[in-house]
Amino acid sequence: MAVLALENLTYSYPDESKPALDQINLSIQEGEFVLIVGGSGSGKSSLVRAMTGLIPDFYGGRIRGSVKLDSEELTGMGKARVIQKVGMVFQDPESQLVMTNVEQELAFGMENLGLSAELMKRRIMEVSSALSLQPFLHNDISSLSGGLKQKVVLASILAMQPDILILDEPTSQLDPVAGEEILTIIRRLNEENGLTVILIEQRLERCFHLADRILFMEQGRIVHDSINRQEAVRWAAVHNNPFIPPVARLFAKTGAAEIPMTVKEGRKLLKTSSLSREQGLIKETSEGDDPPAKRSEILLDVEKLWFSYNGGTEVLKNINLTIHPADFLAIMGENAAGKTTLLKNLQGLLRPSRGKIKLADQDMNNFPVEALAGTIGYLAQNPNDYLFQPTVQDEIVFTRHNLGLKNCSRVDELLEKLALTSHAETNPRDLSTGERQRVALASILAAEPKLILLDEPTRGLDYEMKACLGKLLQKLQQEGQAIIVVTHDMEFAAEYAPEIILMSQGQIISRGSKSEMLSRSTFYSSQVSKLFHNIDDRIVTFQEGEKALQKYQRNRRDDVCGDH
Amino acid sequence: MLAYKQQKKLFHSLRCEVALCYIASLILLSLLFSHPLFLLALFMALNMVILSAGIALEWLSYLKFSLLLIFLITLVNSLFVRAGATILFRGPHLPIIGTIRVTLESLCFSAGMGIRLLVILGAFCLFTYAVSPDKVLKILGGRGSKTMLALSLSLRLFPLLVDDFARITEAQRCRGVSFQTRNRRQRFEKYIPILNTLLLSSLERSFQLAESLQSRGFGIAKRSSYREELWRPRDVLVLLSTVPGIALGVALALNGWAGYRYYPSLQPIEGLEMMMSAFLGLFFIFPALLNWGWEKWQFLRLKI
């Protein structure tokens, strides 16, 4: 029996003529794991909000059609019953937590339902054990990491014991390790408890293989609904839909008969080939992969940099780093490795405790941050921190005005370069996450910096937006601007950054080309390099993987012909 | 209330009612007594409890502010109060004020009032840093009060707002905005975009929070209340020292021990007064002694 059924559902937000949901027909069975994928503005979030009644109760607007929970119209059910049946976890844990203490937060939803203290106590015990939150029960929420906060949100929803769990990009604000943990919990809840899960997620390489059913959305419609993952990938490949995991996309693009969903499956397929390791797959393609020859000119020189915050803990230890014009570096490493602190030191927002940073042979200590804005641009994790002007164009003009840059034609150039011309007169806060990111970047690029520092720029972006950002950064690099990106996103670093720096415990562990750094590694490698690990360790990017796979398929065909 | 941090100290682990009872008793007695010896005893006891609660650094910042205030009280008192027989300093004649005349009695009166102020501020310091605001709100708000929710949210969101402010300021500086100008008006104008960004981000966050509240059923029915606080021997022990302490204080006040004559000349202090004030102080120093024993002896830690 369908636990959730949507029939001819059409919905428009207030003051919007175009429907956000257009003729949705969907029936979800008990215990299903449904993955909803699609680009920004495709209607994913609106769809799940309609399933919980938030649309139209909270958002208003015009709605037609019906939403049924266990064959009962959602509109006819009492709110308490809806909430007990459907629980929802949103993107940002900071915007969901209410109380200051973990235990009280877990009780909050149950208190709203008027449950007895005894029952609440039991459920808190259950969810905190299941999600390993017991040691944190009496902790302040503010002392928890982002991953733990999202776990608390999830636990507080589970304590209300819903039949259906809806998650709207629950890992988008988390680092990969924390995100992985949340997805593992969700999988366990579905497999071991039979909980119906409806998940919107961008990290498809982590969850695509878990889904029983995949819904592809575009412009408010479900354009494809599949219970067969292979079929779903093939459909996406044919329709140029980017919302499939890299490994699956790689095999689908080369027309492989069998499409793996995970690295494990992919490697199994490759190992069955007669290809020997010595033959190599992409000898010809991996040559010339090294980063471009360094220019002799030094843009930024970091010498024996040490940094401690007021508490005295050493966050950066003996950092030596040279940046040339047109360098494109990705800094990677575990949480609290000192990556963001290093960026802030390079920007001048923090000053070294010991050591020197020289900008074009001049000690940076002699310049305040404001004076460096024209040379070094810094884009922090949250693009919203940069957006306050009434229009996109005004954001760019604001920076130029501060720095006394008069040439107005550069504003139009910048809008065009960042594909923002059509949004020039739009309020930046009305734009999507990816577009906001581009506006914030434009506000930094408006200063015409020689060095651009970006801190986790792919957080919350989908595959399409990441590709857009990556290509833009490559274009800037070609124009001679040096770029340093701090990221946890292996795929992004592998695809776009020619050089990688690995940091750990405040130190630079190593620096080298991406083929050197991201291959032959168990954890710090892209899905593609994991796929070809010990087969051809020089393969790192998607393009290299594609060529290698094509060669592999040619080899197989030749083998088959030879046998005949 | 925005600065509470969980610590492994005895005072932090007390039931909220017990901690509040202790703090309220101190405030009440400091208002009841004007005798400097009793006030000093309460102040010393409170200092010990603050030290034992691990919030000495926070208390120091309170002390700096308090000492400034006490200095002002002393200054005003010395300038305007003409009472007191023991003249320490006679200054020039000033218009309106008259002849400056600093007496020992007026200085002692200022010191006495200063100690009272320190006790009250110390009690608030203890309340701010060692009592969980969530628990206080639970007690004050009862079941499902919207005020309680608003207060709780403010407590949670205020630190986020402070972080936002710091980050947005950094973002502005990276766009070439300098806040170093001496002109106050210009500086204020430069902060407007920051406040604007802060407001916009806060509005977006509050919208998301409201959505989350609705999806978790806030306001759909009469709320129940979850309180998971157990009575431990330490709560009883602290109560057993606080209640007799307040009883002794009230009894002393009723028998005329609370007052003290500063003018025209200082009332002599008797041995019995010293003994009684030390006795009163002992009742209120008890949580500190208990904490140190609790930290030092595992046996005590296991038993209370």
PDB file of C-alpha atoms in Angstrom, chain A residues 261-378:
ATOM      1  CA  MET A 261      27.114   2.443  -9.260  1.00  0.00           C
ATOM      2  CA  THR A 262      30.086   2.303  -6.941  1.00  0.00           C
ATOM      3  CA  VAL A 263      33.865   2.180  -7.228  1.00  0.00           C
ATOM      4  CA  LYS A 264      33.785  -1.393  -5.947  1.00  0.00           C
ATOM      5  CA  GLU A 265      31.449  -2.504  -8.757  1.00  0.00           C
ATOM      6  CA  GLY A 266      33.448  -0.532 -11.308  1.00  0.00           C
ATOM      7  CA  ARG A 267      36.743  -2.089 -10.284  1.00  0.00           C
ATOM      8  CA  LYS A 268      35.198  -5.527 -10.453  1.00  0.00           C
ATOM      9  CA  LEU A 269      34.211  -4.833 -14.040  1.00  0.00           C
ATOM     10  CA  LEU A 270      37.679  -3.528 -14.936  1.00  0.00           C
ATOM     11  CA  LYS A 271      39.469  -6.439 -13.291  1.00  0.00           C
ATOM     12  CA  THR A 272      37.647  -8.912 -15.503  1.00  0.00           C
ATOM     13  CA  SER A 273      39.468  -7.447 -18.493  1.00  0.00           C
ATOM     14  CA  SER A 274      42.564  -9.098 -19.901  1.00  0.00           C
ATOM     15  CA  LEU A 275      44.356  -5.793 -19.570  1.00  0.00           C
ATOM     16  CA  SER A 276      47.631  -6.048 -17.734  1.00  0.00           C
ATOM     17  CA  ARG A 277      48.851  -3.330 -15.430  1.00  0.00           C
ATOM     18  CA  GLU A 278      51.980  -2.845 -17.539  1.00  0.00           C
ATOM     19  CA  GLN A 279      49.986  -1.982 -20.624  1.00  0.00           C
ATOM     20  CA  GLY A 280      48.603   1.125 -18.969  1.00  0.00           C
ATOM     21  CA  LEU A 281      45.424   2.725 -20.148  1.00  0.00           C
ATOM     22  CA  ILE A 282      46.200   6.317 -20.844  1.00  0.00           C
ATOM     23  CA  LYS A 283      49.918   6.607 -21.241  1.00  0.00           C
ATOM     24  CA  GLU A 284      49.385   9.125 -23.982  1.00  0.00           C
ATOM     25  CA  THR A 285      46.771  11.145 -22.125  1.00  0.00           C
ATOM     26  CA  SER A 286      48.470  11.401 -18.776  1.00  0.00           C
ATOM     27  CA  GLU A 287      51.560  12.969 -20.238  1.00  0.00           C
ATOM     28  CA  GLY A 288      51.419  16.713 -20.050  1.00  0.00           C
ATOM     29  CA  ASP A 289      49.237  16.484 -16.972  1.00  0.00           C
ATOM     30  CA  ASP A 290      51.848  18.238 -14.872  1.00  0.00           C
ATOM     31  CA  PRO A 291      51.049  21.786 -13.854  1.00  0.00           C
ATOM     32  CA  PRO A 292      52.238  24.486 -16.246  1.00  0.00           C
ATOM     33  CA  ALA A 293      55.851  25.579 -15.913  1.00  0.00           C
ATOM     34  CA  LYS A 294      56.291  28.107 -13.116  1.00  0.00           C
ATOM     35  CA  ARG A 295      56.858  31.695 -14.001  1.00  0.00           C
ATOM     36  CA  SER A 296      59.927  33.136 -12.382  1.00  0.00           C
ATOM     37  CA  GLU A 297      57.882  35.971 -10.885  1.00  0.00           C
ATOM     38  CA  ILE A 298      56.807  35.294  -7.301  1.00  0.00           C
ATOM     39  CA  LEU A 299      53.456  36.694  -6.274  1.00  0.00           C
ATOM     40  CA  LEU A 300      53.319  35.576  -2.662  1.00  0.00           C
ATOM     41  CA  ASP A 301      56.057  34.080  -0.539  1.00  0.00           C
ATOM     42  CA  VAL A 302      55.346  32.530   2.842  1.00  0.00           C
ATOM     43  CA  GLU A 303      58.397  31.933   5.013  1.00  0.00           C
ATOM     44  CA  LYS A 304      58.336  29.905   8.209  1.00  0.00           C
ATOM     45  CA  LEU A 305      54.833  30.971   9.121  1.00  0.00           C
ATOM     46  CA  TRP A 306      53.587  30.060  12.584  1.00  0.00           C
ATOM     47  CA  PHE A 307      50.206  31.090  13.918  1.00  0.00           C
ATOM     48  CA  SER A 308      48.468  30.680  17.263  1.00  0.00           C
ATOM     49  CA  TYR A 309      45.108  32.033  18.358  1.00  0.00           C
ATOM     50  CA  ASN A 310      44.873  33.783  21.729  1.00  0.00           C
ATOM     51  CA  GLY A 311      44.441  30.476  23.547  1.00  0.00           C
ATOM     52  CA  GLY A 312      48.021  29.638  22.568  1.00  0.00           C
ATOM     53  CA  THR A 313      47.293  26.502  20.523  1.00  0.00           C
ATOM     54  CA  GLU A 314      49.521  26.409  17.457  1.00  0.00           C
ATOM     55  CA  VAL A 315      47.236  26.225  14.437  1.00  0.00           C
ATOM     56  CA  LEU A 316      49.866  26.771  11.737  1.00  0.00           C
ATOM     57  CA  LYS A 317      53.378  25.395  12.094  1.00  0.00           C
ATOM     58  CA  ASN A 318      56.328  26.334   9.936  1.00  0.00           C
ATOM     59  CA  ILE A 319      54.434  26.916   6.708  1.00  0.00           C
ATOM     60  CA  ASN A 320      56.597  27.596   3.646  1.00  0.00           C
ATOM     61  CA  LEU A 321      54.724  28.332   0.452  1.00  0.00           C
ATOM     62  CA  THR A 322      55.429  30.138  -2.807  1.00  0.00           C
ATOM     63  CA  ILE A 323      52.667  31.294  -5.115  1.00  0.00           C
ATOM     64  CA  HIS A 324      53.334  32.346  -8.711  1.00  0.00           C
ATOM     65  CA  PRO A 325      50.944  34.152 -11.040  1.00  0.00           C
ATOM     66  CA  ALA A 326      48.471  31.721 -12.697  1.00  0.00           C
ATOM     67  CA  ASP A 327      48.987  29.051 -10.035  1.00  0.00           C
ATOM     68  CA  PHE A 328      45.823  27.075  -9.234  1.00  0.00           C
ATOM     69  CA  LEU A 329      46.145  25.210  -5.961  1.00  0.00           C
ATOM     70  CA  ALA A 330      43.672  23.176  -3.978  1.00  0.00           C
ATOM     71  CA  ILE A 331      44.427  22.866  -0.264  1.00  0.00           C
ATOM     72  CA  MET A 332      43.002  19.714   1.264  1.00  0.00           C
ATOM     73  CA  GLY A 333      43.170  18.060   4.643  1.00  0.00           C
ATOM     74  CA  GLU A 334      41.128  16.953   7.617  1.00  0.00           C
ATOM     75  CA  ASN A 335      38.981  19.285   9.735  1.00  0.00           C
ATOM     76  CA  ALA A 336      41.003  21.661  11.924  1.00  0.00           C
ATOM     77  CA  ALA A 337      44.130  21.094   9.821  1.00  0.00           C
ATOM     78  CA  GLY A 338      44.567  24.880   9.663  1.00  0.00           C
ATOM     79  CA  LYS A 339      43.380  25.384   6.081  1.00  0.00           C
ATOM     80  CA  THR A 340      41.031  28.330   6.700  1.00  0.00           C
ATOM     81  CA  THR A 341      43.513  29.893   9.143  1.00  0.00           C
ATOM     82  CA  LEU A 342      46.179  29.735   6.435  1.00  0.00           C
ATOM     83  CA  LEU A 343      43.857  31.482   3.955  1.00  0.00           C
ATOM     84  CA  LYS A 344      43.092  34.198   6.514  1.00  0.00           C
ATOM     85  CA  ASN A 345      46.812  34.716   7.091  1.00  0.00           C
ATOM     86  CA  LEU A 346      47.389  34.977   3.351  1.00  0.00           C
ATOM     87  CA  GLN A 347      44.613  37.581   3.133  1.00  0.00           C
ATOM     88  CA  GLY A 348      45.911  39.538   6.131  1.00  0.00           C
ATOM     89  CA  LEU A 349      42.773  38.996   8.233  1.00  0.00           C
ATOM     90  CA  LEU A 350      45.044  37.195  10.700  1.00  0.00           C
ATOM     91  CA  ARG A 351      48.653  38.145  11.308  1.00  0.00           C
ATOM     92  CA  PRO A 352      51.423  35.536  11.692  1.00  0.00           C
ATOM     93  CA  SER A 353      52.678  34.887  15.215  1.00  0.00           C
ATOM     94  CA  ARG A 354      56.110  34.194  13.698  1.00  0.00           C
ATOM     95  CA  GLY A 355      57.486  34.187  10.158  1.00  0.00           C
ATOM     96  CA  LYS A 356      56.773  36.377   7.167  1.00  0.00           C
ATOM     97  CA  ILE A 357      54.409  36.663   4.258  1.00  0.00           C
ATOM     98  CA  LYS A 358      55.787  38.704   1.380  1.00  0.00           C
ATOM     99  CA  LEU A 359      53.539  40.048  -1.322  1.00  0.00           C
ATOM    100  CA  ALA A 360      55.592  41.028  -4.380  1.00  0.00           C
ATOM    101  CA  ASP A 361      58.683  41.281  -2.140  1.00  0.00           C
ATOM    102  CA  GLN A 362      56.976  43.487   0.437  1.00  0.00           C
ATOM    103  CA  ASP A 363      56.159  42.384   3.957  1.00  0.00           C
ATOM    104  CA  MET A 364      52.378  42.014   4.172  1.00  0.00           C
ATOM    105  CA  ASN A 365      52.442  43.077   7.808  1.00  0.00           C
ATOM    106  CA  ASN A 366      52.924  46.633   6.576  1.00  0.00           C
ATOM    107  CA  PHE A 367      49.521  46.670   4.887  1.00  0.00           C
ATOM    108  CA  PRO A 368      46.035  46.541   6.393  1.00  0.00           C
ATOM    109  CA  VAL A 369      43.515  44.102   4.882  1.00  0.00           C
ATOM    110  CA  GLU A 370      41.614  46.940   3.204  1.00  0.00           C
ATOM    111  CA  ALA A 371      44.738  47.997   1.329  1.00  0.00           C
ATOM    112  CA  LEU A 372      45.344  44.417   0.175  1.00  0.00           C
ATOM    113  CA  ALA A 373      41.810  44.034  -1.219  1.00  0.00           C
ATOM    114  CA  GLY A 374      42.961  45.199  -4.641  1.00  0.00           C
ATOM    115  CA  THR A 375      45.629  42.487  -4.797  1.00  0.00           C
ATOM    116  CA  ILE A 376      44.187  39.568  -2.837  1.00  0.00           C
ATOM    117  CA  GLY A 377      40.518  38.566  -3.026  1.00  0.00           C
ATOM    118  CA  TYR A 378      39.055  36.323  -0.328  1.00  0.00           C
TER     119      TYR A 378
END
